[in-house]
PDB file of C-alpha atoms in Angstrom:
ATOM      1  CA  MET A 281     -37.282 102.389 -66.251  1.00  0.00           C
ATOM      2  CA  ALA A 282     -34.200 103.305 -68.210  1.00  0.00           C
ATOM      3  CA  GLY A 283     -34.416 105.321 -71.415  1.00  0.00           C
ATOM      4  CA  GLY A 284     -31.659 104.858 -73.982  1.00  0.00           C
ATOM      5  CA  SER A 285     -30.621 101.500 -72.528  1.00  0.00           C
ATOM      6  CA  ALA A 286     -29.817  99.574 -75.691  1.00  0.00           C
ATOM      7  CA  SER A 287     -26.100 100.366 -75.552  1.00  0.00           C
ATOM      8  CA  GLY A 288     -23.345 102.158 -73.652  1.00  0.00           C
ATOM      9  CA  ILE A 289     -23.898 103.412 -70.133  1.00  0.00           C
ATOM     10  CA  GLY A 290     -27.655 102.990 -70.526  1.00  0.00           C
ATOM     11  CA  LEU A 291     -27.219  99.254 -71.022  1.00  0.00           C
ATOM     12  CA  GLU A 292     -24.830  99.035 -68.078  1.00  0.00           C
ATOM     13  CA  THR A 293     -27.291 100.954 -65.905  1.00  0.00           C
ATOM     14  CA  ALA A 294     -30.093  98.591 -66.929  1.00  0.00           C
ATOM     15  CA  ARG A 295     -27.861  95.598 -66.108  1.00  0.00           C
ATOM     16  CA  VAL A 296     -27.076  96.921 -62.626  1.00  0.00           C
ATOM     17  CA  LEU A 297     -30.726  97.738 -61.923  1.00  0.00           C
ATOM     18  CA  ALA A 298     -31.709  94.211 -62.968  1.00  0.00           C
ATOM     19  CA  LEU A 299     -29.054  92.766 -60.649  1.00  0.00           C
ATOM     20  CA  ARG A 300     -30.743  94.696 -57.829  1.00  0.00           C
ATOM     21  CA  ASN A 301     -33.979  92.847 -58.667  1.00  0.00           C
ATOM     22  CA  ALA A 302     -35.610  95.824 -60.353  1.00  0.00           C
ATOM     23  CA  HIS A 303     -38.057  95.105 -63.164  1.00  0.00           C
ATOM     24  CA  VAL A 304     -36.348  97.044 -65.950  1.00  0.00           C
ATOM     25  CA  ILE A 305     -38.106  98.547 -68.943  1.00  0.00           C
ATOM     26  CA  ILE A 306     -35.631  99.289 -71.715  1.00  0.00           C
ATOM     27  CA  ALA A 307     -36.983 102.192 -73.743  1.00  0.00           C
ATOM     28  CA  ALA A 308     -35.219 102.455 -77.095  1.00  0.00           C
ATOM     29  CA  ARG A 309     -35.681 103.621 -80.662  1.00  0.00           C
ATOM     30  CA  ASN A 310     -33.865 100.589 -82.073  1.00  0.00           C
ATOM     31  CA  ILE A 311     -35.937  97.594 -80.941  1.00  0.00           C
ATOM     32  CA  GLU A 312     -33.506  95.077 -82.405  1.00  0.00           C
ATOM     33  CA  ALA A 313     -30.601  96.539 -80.432  1.00  0.00           C
ATOM     34  CA  ALA A 314     -32.778  96.750 -77.320  1.00  0.00           C
ATOM     35  CA  ASN A 315     -33.702  93.071 -77.567  1.00  0.00           C
ATOM     36  CA  GLU A 316     -30.017  92.202 -77.976  1.00  0.00           C
ATOM     37  CA  ALA A 317     -29.330  94.232 -74.825  1.00  0.00           C
ATOM     38  CA  LYS A 318     -32.081  92.325 -73.031  1.00  0.00           C
ATOM     39  CA  GLN A 319     -30.519  88.998 -74.022  1.00  0.00           C
ATOM     40  CA  MET A 320     -27.111  90.175 -72.813  1.00  0.00           C
ATOM     41  CA  ILE A 321     -28.611  90.988 -69.411  1.00  0.00           C
ATOM     42  CA  LEU A 322     -30.474  87.658 -69.244  1.00  0.00           C
ATOM     43  CA  LYS A 323     -27.345  85.733 -70.209  1.00  0.00           C
ATOM     44  CA  ASP A 324     -25.595  86.922 -67.040  1.00  0.00           C
ATOM     45  CA  ASN A 325     -28.725  87.027 -64.882  1.00  0.00           C
ATOM     46  CA  VAL A 326     -31.324  84.404 -65.810  1.00  0.00           C
ATOM     47  CA  ASN A 327     -33.726  85.736 -63.173  1.00  0.00           C
ATOM     48  CA  ALA A 328     -33.665  89.291 -64.501  1.00  0.00           C
ATOM     49  CA  ARG A 329     -36.982  90.912 -65.319  1.00  0.00           C
ATOM     50  CA  VAL A 330     -36.467  92.959 -68.474  1.00  0.00           C
ATOM     51  CA  ASP A 331     -38.965  94.220 -71.043  1.00  0.00           C
ATOM     52  CA  VAL A 332     -38.485  96.341 -74.144  1.00  0.00           C
ATOM     53  CA  LEU A 333     -40.705  99.151 -75.409  1.00  0.00           C
ATOM     54  CA  LYS A 334     -40.164 101.353 -78.440  1.00  0.00           C
ATOM     55  CA  LEU A 335     -39.385 105.017 -77.782  1.00  0.00           C
ATOM     56  CA  ASP A 336     -38.076 107.752 -80.066  1.00  0.00           C
ATOM     57  CA  LEU A 337     -37.340 110.742 -77.854  1.00  0.00           C
ATOM     58  CA  SER A 338     -37.147 113.083 -80.833  1.00  0.00           C
ATOM     59  CA  SER A 339     -40.854 112.471 -81.530  1.00  0.00           C
ATOM     60  CA  LEU A 340     -43.531 113.678 -79.130  1.00  0.00           C
ATOM     61  CA  ALA A 341     -46.028 111.270 -80.715  1.00  0.00           C
ATOM     62  CA  SER A 342     -43.681 108.342 -80.043  1.00  0.00           C
ATOM     63  CA  ILE A 343     -43.277 109.495 -76.440  1.00  0.00           C
ATOM     64  CA  GLN A 344     -47.039 109.593 -75.972  1.00  0.00           C
ATOM     65  CA  ALA A 345     -47.406 106.113 -77.481  1.00  0.00           C
ATOM     66  CA  PHE A 346     -44.662 104.777 -75.218  1.00  0.00           C
ATOM     67  CA  ALA A 347     -46.229 106.291 -72.105  1.00  0.00           C
ATOM     68  CA  ASP A 348     -49.629 104.826 -73.033  1.00  0.00           C
ATOM     69  CA  SER A 349     -48.049 101.392 -73.580  1.00  0.00           C
ATOM     70  CA  PHE A 350     -46.192 101.498 -70.281  1.00  0.00           C
ATOM     71  CA  ILE A 351     -49.198 102.650 -68.242  1.00  0.00           C
ATOM     72  CA  ALA A 352     -51.265  99.850 -69.834  1.00  0.00           C
ATOM     73  CA  LEU A 353     -48.853  97.324 -68.283  1.00  0.00           C
ATOM     74  CA  HIS A 354     -50.067  98.364 -64.799  1.00  0.00           C
ATOM     75  CA  LEU A 355     -46.553  98.202 -63.375  1.00  0.00           C
ATOM     76  CA  PRO A 356     -45.218 100.366 -60.547  1.00  0.00           C
ATOM     77  CA  LEU A 357     -42.643 103.025 -61.425  1.00  0.00           C
ATOM     78  CA  ASN A 358     -40.043 103.753 -58.753  1.00  0.00           C
ATOM     79  CA  ILE A 359     -37.036 104.872 -60.795  1.00  0.00           C
ATOM     80  CA  LEU A 360     -36.853 106.823 -64.045  1.00  0.00           C
ATOM     81  CA  ILE A 361     -33.462 107.218 -65.728  1.00  0.00           C
ATOM     82  CA  ASN A 362     -33.464 109.887 -68.452  1.00  0.00           C
ATOM     83  CA  ASN A 363     -30.346 108.660 -70.198  1.00  0.00           C
ATOM     84  CA  ALA A 364     -30.815 108.815 -73.974  1.00  0.00           C
ATOM     85  CA  GLY A 365     -29.207 111.476 -76.113  1.00  0.00           C
ATOM     86  CA  ILE A 366     -27.360 112.600 -79.213  1.00  0.00           C
ATOM     87  CA  MET A 367     -24.285 114.780 -79.427  1.00  0.00           C
ATOM     88  CA  PHE A 368     -22.659 117.225 -81.840  1.00  0.00           C
ATOM     89  CA  CYS A 369     -24.984 116.368 -84.728  1.00  0.00           C
ATOM     90  CA  PRO A 370     -25.359 118.630 -87.775  1.00  0.00           C
ATOM     91  CA  PHE A 371     -28.309 121.019 -87.722  1.00  0.00           C
ATOM     92  CA  GLU A 372     -31.581 119.175 -88.164  1.00  0.00           C
ATOM     93  CA  LEU A 373     -35.173 119.644 -87.086  1.00  0.00           C
ATOM     94  CA  SER A 374     -37.148 116.909 -85.363  1.00  0.00           C
ATOM     95  CA  LYS A 375     -40.495 115.653 -86.677  1.00  0.00           C
ATOM     96  CA  ASP A 376     -42.065 118.301 -84.463  1.00  0.00           C
ATOM     97  CA  GLY A 377     -39.956 121.089 -85.981  1.00  0.00           C
ATOM     98  CA  ILE A 378     -37.516 121.543 -83.093  1.00  0.00           C
ATOM     99  CA  GLU A 379     -33.706 121.571 -83.257  1.00  0.00           C
ATOM    100  CA  MET A 380     -32.710 117.935 -82.870  1.00  0.00           C
ATOM    101  CA  GLN A 381     -30.323 118.062 -79.903  1.00  0.00           C
ATOM    102  CA  PHE A 382     -32.715 120.202 -77.867  1.00  0.00           C
ATOM    103  CA  ALA A 383     -35.675 118.057 -78.946  1.00  0.00           C
ATOM    104  CA  THR A 384     -34.044 114.718 -78.128  1.00  0.00           C
ATOM    105  CA  ASN A 385     -31.860 115.518 -75.138  1.00  0.00           C
ATOM    106  CA  HIS A 386     -34.205 117.860 -73.294  1.00  0.00           C
ATOM    107  CA  LEU A 387     -37.749 118.166 -74.621  1.00  0.00           C
ATOM    108  CA  GLY A 388     -38.223 114.436 -75.114  1.00  0.00           C
ATOM    109  CA  HIS A 389     -37.197 113.685 -71.532  1.00  0.00           C
ATOM    110  CA  PHE A 390     -39.249 116.628 -70.257  1.00  0.00           C
ATOM    111  CA  HIS A 391     -42.408 115.353 -71.966  1.00  0.00           C
ATOM    112  CA  LEU A 392     -41.783 111.722 -71.029  1.00  0.00           C
ATOM    113  CA  THR A 393     -41.267 112.598 -67.372  1.00  0.00           C
ATOM    114  CA  ASN A 394     -44.452 114.654 -67.247  1.00  0.00           C
ATOM    115  CA  LEU A 395     -46.467 111.824 -68.816  1.00  0.00           C
ATOM    116  CA  LEU A 396     -45.142 109.311 -66.285  1.00  0.00           C
ATOM    117  CA  LEU A 397     -45.191 111.540 -63.223  1.00  0.00           C
ATOM    118  CA  ALA A 398     -48.685 110.561 -62.054  1.00  0.00           C
ATOM    119  CA  LYS A 399     -47.670 106.885 -62.127  1.00  0.00           C
ATOM    120  CA  MET A 400     -44.523 107.677 -60.124  1.00  0.00           C
ATOM    121  CA  LYS A 401     -46.532 109.650 -57.552  1.00  0.00           C
ATOM    122  CA  ASP A 402     -49.029 106.811 -57.187  1.00  0.00           C
ATOM    123  CA  THR A 403     -46.217 104.277 -56.774  1.00  0.00           C
ATOM    124  CA  ALA A 404     -44.419 106.353 -54.138  1.00  0.00           C
ATOM    125  CA  LYS A 405     -47.670 106.888 -52.216  1.00  0.00           C
ATOM    126  CA  SER A 406     -48.897 103.279 -52.362  1.00  0.00           C
ATOM    127  CA  THR A 407     -45.544 101.644 -51.572  1.00  0.00           C
ATOM    128  CA  GLY A 408     -44.057 104.211 -49.220  1.00  0.00           C
ATOM    129  CA  VAL A 409     -40.822 103.849 -51.199  1.00  0.00           C
ATOM    130  CA  GLU A 410     -39.072 106.999 -52.383  1.00  0.00           C
ATOM    131  CA  GLY A 411     -39.219 107.509 -56.136  1.00  0.00           C
ATOM    132  CA  ARG A 412     -36.102 108.697 -57.923  1.00  0.00           C
ATOM    133  CA  ILE A 413     -35.679 110.502 -61.234  1.00  0.00           C
ATOM    134  CA  VAL A 414     -32.162 110.839 -62.636  1.00  0.00           C
ATOM    135  CA  ASN A 415     -31.319 113.136 -65.554  1.00  0.00           C
ATOM    136  CA  LEU A 416     -28.042 112.500 -67.346  1.00  0.00           C
ATOM    137  CA  SER A 417     -26.547 115.907 -67.886  1.00  0.00           C
ATOM    138  CA  SER A 418     -22.887 116.670 -68.570  1.00  0.00           C
ATOM    139  CA  VAL A 419     -20.053 119.004 -67.677  1.00  0.00           C
ATOM    140  CA  ALA A 420     -20.745 120.244 -71.214  1.00  0.00           C
ATOM    141  CA  HIS A 421     -23.554 122.332 -69.682  1.00  0.00           C
ATOM    142  CA  LEU A 422     -20.807 124.876 -68.990  1.00  0.00           C
ATOM    143  CA  HIS A 423     -20.157 125.256 -72.742  1.00  0.00           C
ATOM    144  CA  THR A 424     -23.422 126.703 -73.964  1.00  0.00           C
ATOM    145  CA  TYR A 425     -24.548 129.819 -75.770  1.00  0.00           C
ATOM    146  CA  GLU A 426     -23.878 133.230 -74.223  1.00  0.00           C
ATOM    147  CA  GLU A 427     -27.434 133.536 -72.882  1.00  0.00           C
ATOM    148  CA  GLY A 428     -27.559 129.966 -71.604  1.00  0.00           C
ATOM    149  CA  ILE A 429     -30.776 128.879 -73.333  1.00  0.00           C
ATOM    150  CA  ARG A 430     -31.560 130.555 -76.654  1.00  0.00           C
ATOM    151  CA  PHE A 431     -35.317 130.705 -76.233  1.00  0.00           C
ATOM    152  CA  GLU A 432     -35.798 132.953 -79.245  1.00  0.00           C
ATOM    153  CA  GLN A 433     -33.306 131.129 -81.478  1.00  0.00           C
ATOM    154  CA  ILE A 434     -33.750 127.440 -80.715  1.00  0.00           C
ATOM    155  CA  ASN A 435     -34.287 126.700 -84.405  1.00  0.00           C
ATOM    156  CA  ASP A 436     -31.905 129.271 -85.863  1.00  0.00           C
ATOM    157  CA  LYS A 437     -29.814 127.375 -88.390  1.00  0.00           C
ATOM    158  CA  SER A 438     -27.597 130.342 -89.316  1.00  0.00           C
ATOM    159  CA  SER A 439     -26.103 130.660 -85.814  1.00  0.00           C
ATOM    160  CA  TYR A 440     -26.192 126.974 -84.913  1.00  0.00           C
ATOM    161  CA  ASP A 441     -23.102 125.605 -83.195  1.00  0.00           C
ATOM    162  CA  ASP A 442     -23.199 121.828 -82.717  1.00  0.00           C
ATOM    163  CA  MET A 443     -21.118 121.840 -79.520  1.00  0.00           C
ATOM    164  CA  LYS A 444     -22.901 124.801 -77.912  1.00  0.00           C
ATOM    165  CA  ALA A 445     -26.263 123.314 -78.896  1.00  0.00           C
ATOM    166  CA  TYR A 446     -25.253 120.133 -77.091  1.00  0.00           C
ATOM    167  CA  GLY A 447     -24.170 122.148 -74.058  1.00  0.00           C
ATOM    168  CA  GLN A 448     -27.482 123.990 -74.142  1.00  0.00           C
ATOM    169  CA  SER A 449     -29.391 120.706 -74.101  1.00  0.00           C
ATOM    170  CA  LYS A 450     -27.325 119.402 -71.185  1.00  0.00           C
ATOM    171  CA  LEU A 451     -27.907 122.659 -69.302  1.00  0.00           C
ATOM    172  CA  ALA A 452     -31.607 122.136 -69.964  1.00  0.00           C
ATOM    173  CA  ASN A 453     -31.380 118.663 -68.363  1.00  0.00           C
ATOM    174  CA  LEU A 454     -30.049 120.249 -65.184  1.00  0.00           C
ATOM    175  CA  LEU A 455     -32.590 123.060 -65.147  1.00  0.00           C
ATOM    176  CA  HIS A 456     -35.421 120.602 -65.759  1.00  0.00           C
ATOM    177  CA  ALA A 457     -34.315 118.425 -62.847  1.00  0.00           C
ATOM    178  CA  ASN A 458     -33.967 121.419 -60.530  1.00  0.00           C
ATOM    179  CA  GLU A 459     -37.370 122.894 -61.370  1.00  0.00           C
ATOM    180  CA  LEU A 460     -39.136 119.523 -61.145  1.00  0.00           C
ATOM    181  CA  SER A 461     -37.429 118.906 -57.808  1.00  0.00           C
ATOM    182  CA  ARG A 462     -38.681 122.274 -56.528  1.00  0.00           C
ATOM    183  CA  ARG A 463     -42.238 121.561 -57.670  1.00  0.00           C
ATOM    184  CA  LEU A 464     -42.326 118.099 -56.099  1.00  0.00           C
ATOM    185  CA  GLN A 465     -40.965 119.446 -52.832  1.00  0.00           C
ATOM    186  CA  GLU A 466     -43.723 122.070 -52.795  1.00  0.00           C
ATOM    187  CA  GLU A 467     -46.274 119.284 -53.262  1.00  0.00           C
ATOM    188  CA  GLY A 468     -44.685 117.170 -50.544  1.00  0.00           C
ATOM    189  CA  VAL A 469     -44.237 114.257 -52.958  1.00  0.00           C
ATOM    190  CA  ASN A 470     -41.832 111.460 -52.012  1.00  0.00           C
ATOM    191  CA  ILE A 471     -39.818 111.663 -55.251  1.00  0.00           C
ATOM    192  CA  THR A 472     -36.305 113.049 -55.674  1.00  0.00           C
ATOM    193  CA  VAL A 473     -34.897 114.488 -58.897  1.00  0.00           C
ATOM    194  CA  ASN A 474     -31.160 114.795 -59.483  1.00  0.00           C
ATOM    195  CA  SER A 475     -28.696 115.250 -62.330  1.00  0.00           C
ATOM    196  CA  VAL A 476     -25.428 113.473 -63.024  1.00  0.00           C
ATOM    197  CA  HIS A 477     -22.359 113.903 -65.179  1.00  0.00           C
ATOM    198  CA  PRO A 478     -21.230 110.375 -66.112  1.00  0.00           C
ATOM    199  CA  GLY A 479     -17.762 111.500 -67.149  1.00  0.00           C
ATOM    200  CA  LEU A 480     -15.830 111.236 -70.389  1.00  0.00           C
ATOM    201  CA  ILE A 481     -16.843 107.910 -71.878  1.00  0.00           C
ATOM    202  CA  ASN A 482     -16.020 106.375 -75.233  1.00  0.00           C
ATOM    203  CA  THR A 483     -19.490 105.536 -76.585  1.00  0.00           C
ATOM    204  CA  ASN A 484     -21.262 105.854 -79.931  1.00  0.00           C
ATOM    205  CA  LEU A 485     -22.419 109.345 -78.937  1.00  0.00           C
ATOM    206  CA  PHE A 486     -19.224 110.517 -80.613  1.00  0.00           C
ATOM    207  CA  LYS A 487     -20.240 109.362 -84.084  1.00  0.00           C
ATOM    208  CA  TYR A 488     -20.780 112.993 -85.147  1.00  0.00           C
ATOM    209  CA  SER A 489     -17.581 114.373 -83.619  1.00  0.00           C
ATOM    210  CA  GLY A 490     -15.076 116.065 -85.878  1.00  0.00           C
ATOM    211  CA  LEU A 491     -11.310 115.703 -86.224  1.00  0.00           C
ATOM    212  CA  LEU A 492     -10.557 118.221 -83.450  1.00  0.00           C
ATOM    213  CA  VAL A 493     -12.650 116.294 -80.919  1.00  0.00           C
ATOM    214  CA  LYS A 494     -11.142 112.987 -82.008  1.00  0.00           C
ATOM    215  CA  MET A 495      -7.631 114.399 -81.541  1.00  0.00           C
ATOM    216  CA  LEU A 496      -8.622 115.746 -78.117  1.00  0.00           C
ATOM    217  CA  ARG A 497      -9.863 112.290 -77.123  1.00  0.00           C
ATOM    218  CA  ILE A 498      -6.483 110.815 -78.009  1.00  0.00           C
ATOM    219  CA  ALA A 499      -4.592 113.528 -76.104  1.00  0.00           C
ATOM    220  CA  THR A 500      -6.717 113.095 -72.964  1.00  0.00           C
ATOM    221  CA  TYR A 501      -7.189 109.318 -73.040  1.00  0.00           C
ATOM    222  CA  MET A 502      -5.987 108.962 -69.413  1.00  0.00           C
ATOM    223  CA  LEU A 503      -9.036 110.926 -68.229  1.00  0.00           C
ATOM    224  CA  TRP A 504     -11.592 108.746 -69.987  1.00  0.00           C
ATOM    225  CA  LYS A 505     -13.722 106.161 -68.199  1.00  0.00           C
ATOM    226  CA  ASN A 506     -14.883 102.766 -69.318  1.00  0.00           C
ATOM    227  CA  ILE A 507     -18.612 102.114 -69.535  1.00  0.00           C
ATOM    228  CA  PRO A 508     -19.096 100.557 -66.052  1.00  0.00           C
ATOM    229  CA  GLN A 509     -17.221 103.495 -64.520  1.00  0.00           C
ATOM    230  CA  GLY A 510     -19.410 105.875 -66.509  1.00  0.00           C
ATOM    231  CA  ALA A 511     -22.597 104.246 -65.259  1.00  0.00           C
ATOM    232  CA  ALA A 512     -21.459 104.227 -61.629  1.00  0.00           C
ATOM    233  CA  THR A 513     -22.701 107.701 -60.709  1.00  0.00           C
ATOM    234  CA  THR A 514     -26.096 107.113 -62.327  1.00  0.00           C
ATOM    235  CA  CYS A 515     -26.521 103.854 -60.405  1.00  0.00           C
ATOM    236  CA  TYR A 516     -25.335 105.492 -57.194  1.00  0.00           C
ATOM    237  CA  VAL A 517     -27.849 108.331 -57.448  1.00  0.00           C
ATOM    238  CA  ALA A 518     -30.652 105.974 -58.478  1.00  0.00           C
ATOM    239  CA  LEU A 519     -30.060 103.316 -55.828  1.00  0.00           C
ATOM    240  CA  HIS A 520     -27.881 104.256 -52.887  1.00  0.00           C
ATOM    241  CA  PRO A 521     -29.737 104.538 -49.541  1.00  0.00           C
ATOM    242  CA  SER A 522     -27.455 107.360 -48.343  1.00  0.00           C
ATOM    243  CA  LEU A 523     -29.102 109.684 -50.890  1.00  0.00           C
ATOM    244  CA  LYS A 524     -32.587 109.282 -49.433  1.00  0.00           C
ATOM    245  CA  GLY A 525     -34.282 112.676 -49.534  1.00  0.00           C
ATOM    246  CA  GLU A 526     -31.453 114.324 -51.484  1.00  0.00           C
ATOM    247  CA  THR A 527     -32.952 116.238 -54.396  1.00  0.00           C
ATOM    248  CA  GLY A 528     -32.223 119.033 -56.850  1.00  0.00           C
ATOM    249  CA  LYS A 529     -28.511 118.254 -56.845  1.00  0.00           C
ATOM    250  CA  TYR A 530     -25.778 117.550 -59.392  1.00  0.00           C
ATOM    251  CA  TYR A 531     -23.405 114.597 -59.011  1.00  0.00           C
ATOM    252  CA  LEU A 532     -20.047 113.778 -60.533  1.00  0.00           C
ATOM    253  CA  ASP A 533     -17.906 110.741 -59.612  1.00  0.00           C
ATOM    254  CA  CYS A 534     -20.507 109.732 -56.996  1.00  0.00           C
ATOM    255  CA  ASN A 535     -20.115 113.053 -55.175  1.00  0.00           C
ATOM    256  CA  GLU A 536     -22.245 116.172 -55.111  1.00  0.00           C
ATOM    257  CA  PHE A 537     -20.726 118.850 -57.348  1.00  0.00           C
ATOM    258  CA  LYS A 538     -21.422 122.533 -57.913  1.00  0.00           C
ATOM    259  CA  ALA A 539     -23.061 123.097 -61.282  1.00  0.00           C
ATOM    260  CA  GLY A 540     -22.455 126.151 -63.451  1.00  0.00           C
ATOM    261  CA  ARG A 541     -24.117 129.510 -62.773  1.00  0.00           C
ATOM    262  CA  PHE A 542     -26.820 129.107 -65.439  1.00  0.00           C
ATOM    263  CA  ALA A 543     -27.743 125.719 -63.964  1.00  0.00           C
ATOM    264  CA  ARG A 544     -28.219 127.315 -60.536  1.00  0.00           C
ATOM    265  CA  SER A 545     -30.647 129.974 -61.806  1.00  0.00           C
ATOM    266  CA  GLU A 546     -34.197 129.416 -60.525  1.00  0.00           C
ATOM    267  CA  ASP A 547     -35.538 132.054 -62.909  1.00  0.00           C
ATOM    268  CA  LEU A 548     -33.963 130.332 -65.923  1.00  0.00           C
ATOM    269  CA  ALA A 549     -35.309 126.959 -64.753  1.00  0.00           C
ATOM    270  CA  LYS A 550     -38.842 128.330 -64.430  1.00  0.00           C
ATOM    271  CA  ARG A 551     -38.625 130.043 -67.821  1.00  0.00           C
ATOM    272  CA  LEU A 552     -37.380 126.835 -69.441  1.00  0.00           C
ATOM    273  CA  TRP A 553     -40.248 124.887 -67.870  1.00  0.00           C
ATOM    274  CA  ASP A 554     -42.848 127.262 -69.320  1.00  0.00           C
ATOM    275  CA  PHE A 555     -41.060 127.370 -72.675  1.00  0.00           C
ATOM    276  CA  SER A 556     -40.970 123.568 -72.838  1.00  0.00           C
ATOM    277  CA  CYS A 557     -44.657 123.273 -71.953  1.00  0.00           C
ATOM    278  CA  ASN A 558     -45.488 125.736 -74.746  1.00  0.00           C
ATOM    279  CA  LEU A 559     -43.392 123.781 -77.265  1.00  0.00           C
ATOM    280  CA  VAL A 560     -45.136 120.527 -76.374  1.00  0.00           C
ATOM    281  CA  HIS A 561     -48.552 122.203 -76.546  1.00  0.00           C
ATOM    282  CA  ALA A 562     -47.798 123.835 -79.896  1.00  0.00           C
ATOM    283  CA  ALA A 563     -46.524 120.571 -81.360  1.00  0.00           C
ATOM    284  CA  GLY A 564     -49.657 118.787 -80.151  1.00  0.00           C
ATOM    285  CA  LYS A 565     -51.904 121.334 -81.852  1.00  0.00           C
ATOM    286  CA  ALA A 566     -49.899 121.065 -85.069  1.00  0.00           C
TER     287      ALA A 566
END
């Protein structure tokens, strides 16, 4: 399953997974774009197995509906790619009253993963095949707020910084992967959880970027990757047999890489896990 697969590196990841004979579920907010992506994959691979399900990661209700729809299909779940995201958007609250970048990039994936985890465990146990969860993080996790995660000020509009809020959400992706990896290892479950930085890629994520960022993109154009190059690390971590059993790690350019100090904090990861559970619970009660 690949979330956010209607365009960009998500679409390329879905295409590669389909080429490897995986039954791909494209989870996307824009169903029309997702169906176009499906047709693009089928055009090059007539034997591909691709289905589309609606998913808005900024809405916990939509995530629950998606999970219910997927489980009702009675399909196995070996690979989960948490790929969707938004970047540098103006301050906005989600339908559940949570700052939009944190809600979409982290909390949505956190909730989705938890809802699908039982299915992944069952699949790994019944098939004997290692399950793999891949979180798309970013080197931007290094550029976050001073305290790393602003637990007490997640929704503080007055001090909101669009770039640091994005970095915070990408740090949260790493911390989520690390804590989930630790928990699954404690359980002895045959599922790995890793994070990747896809690189600097020219996708529609930059629709909110300002003039400074656009100028920086021009000045550093030699460092930017095309979409297949950007999807390479995700596909490598999701599929390559050499990574069997490797978990709780961060990959860049298909190599393990040392994440920032906040990302390596077990205490911060555990606190984020509890904080995220409380947000989901509070939103459900509301």
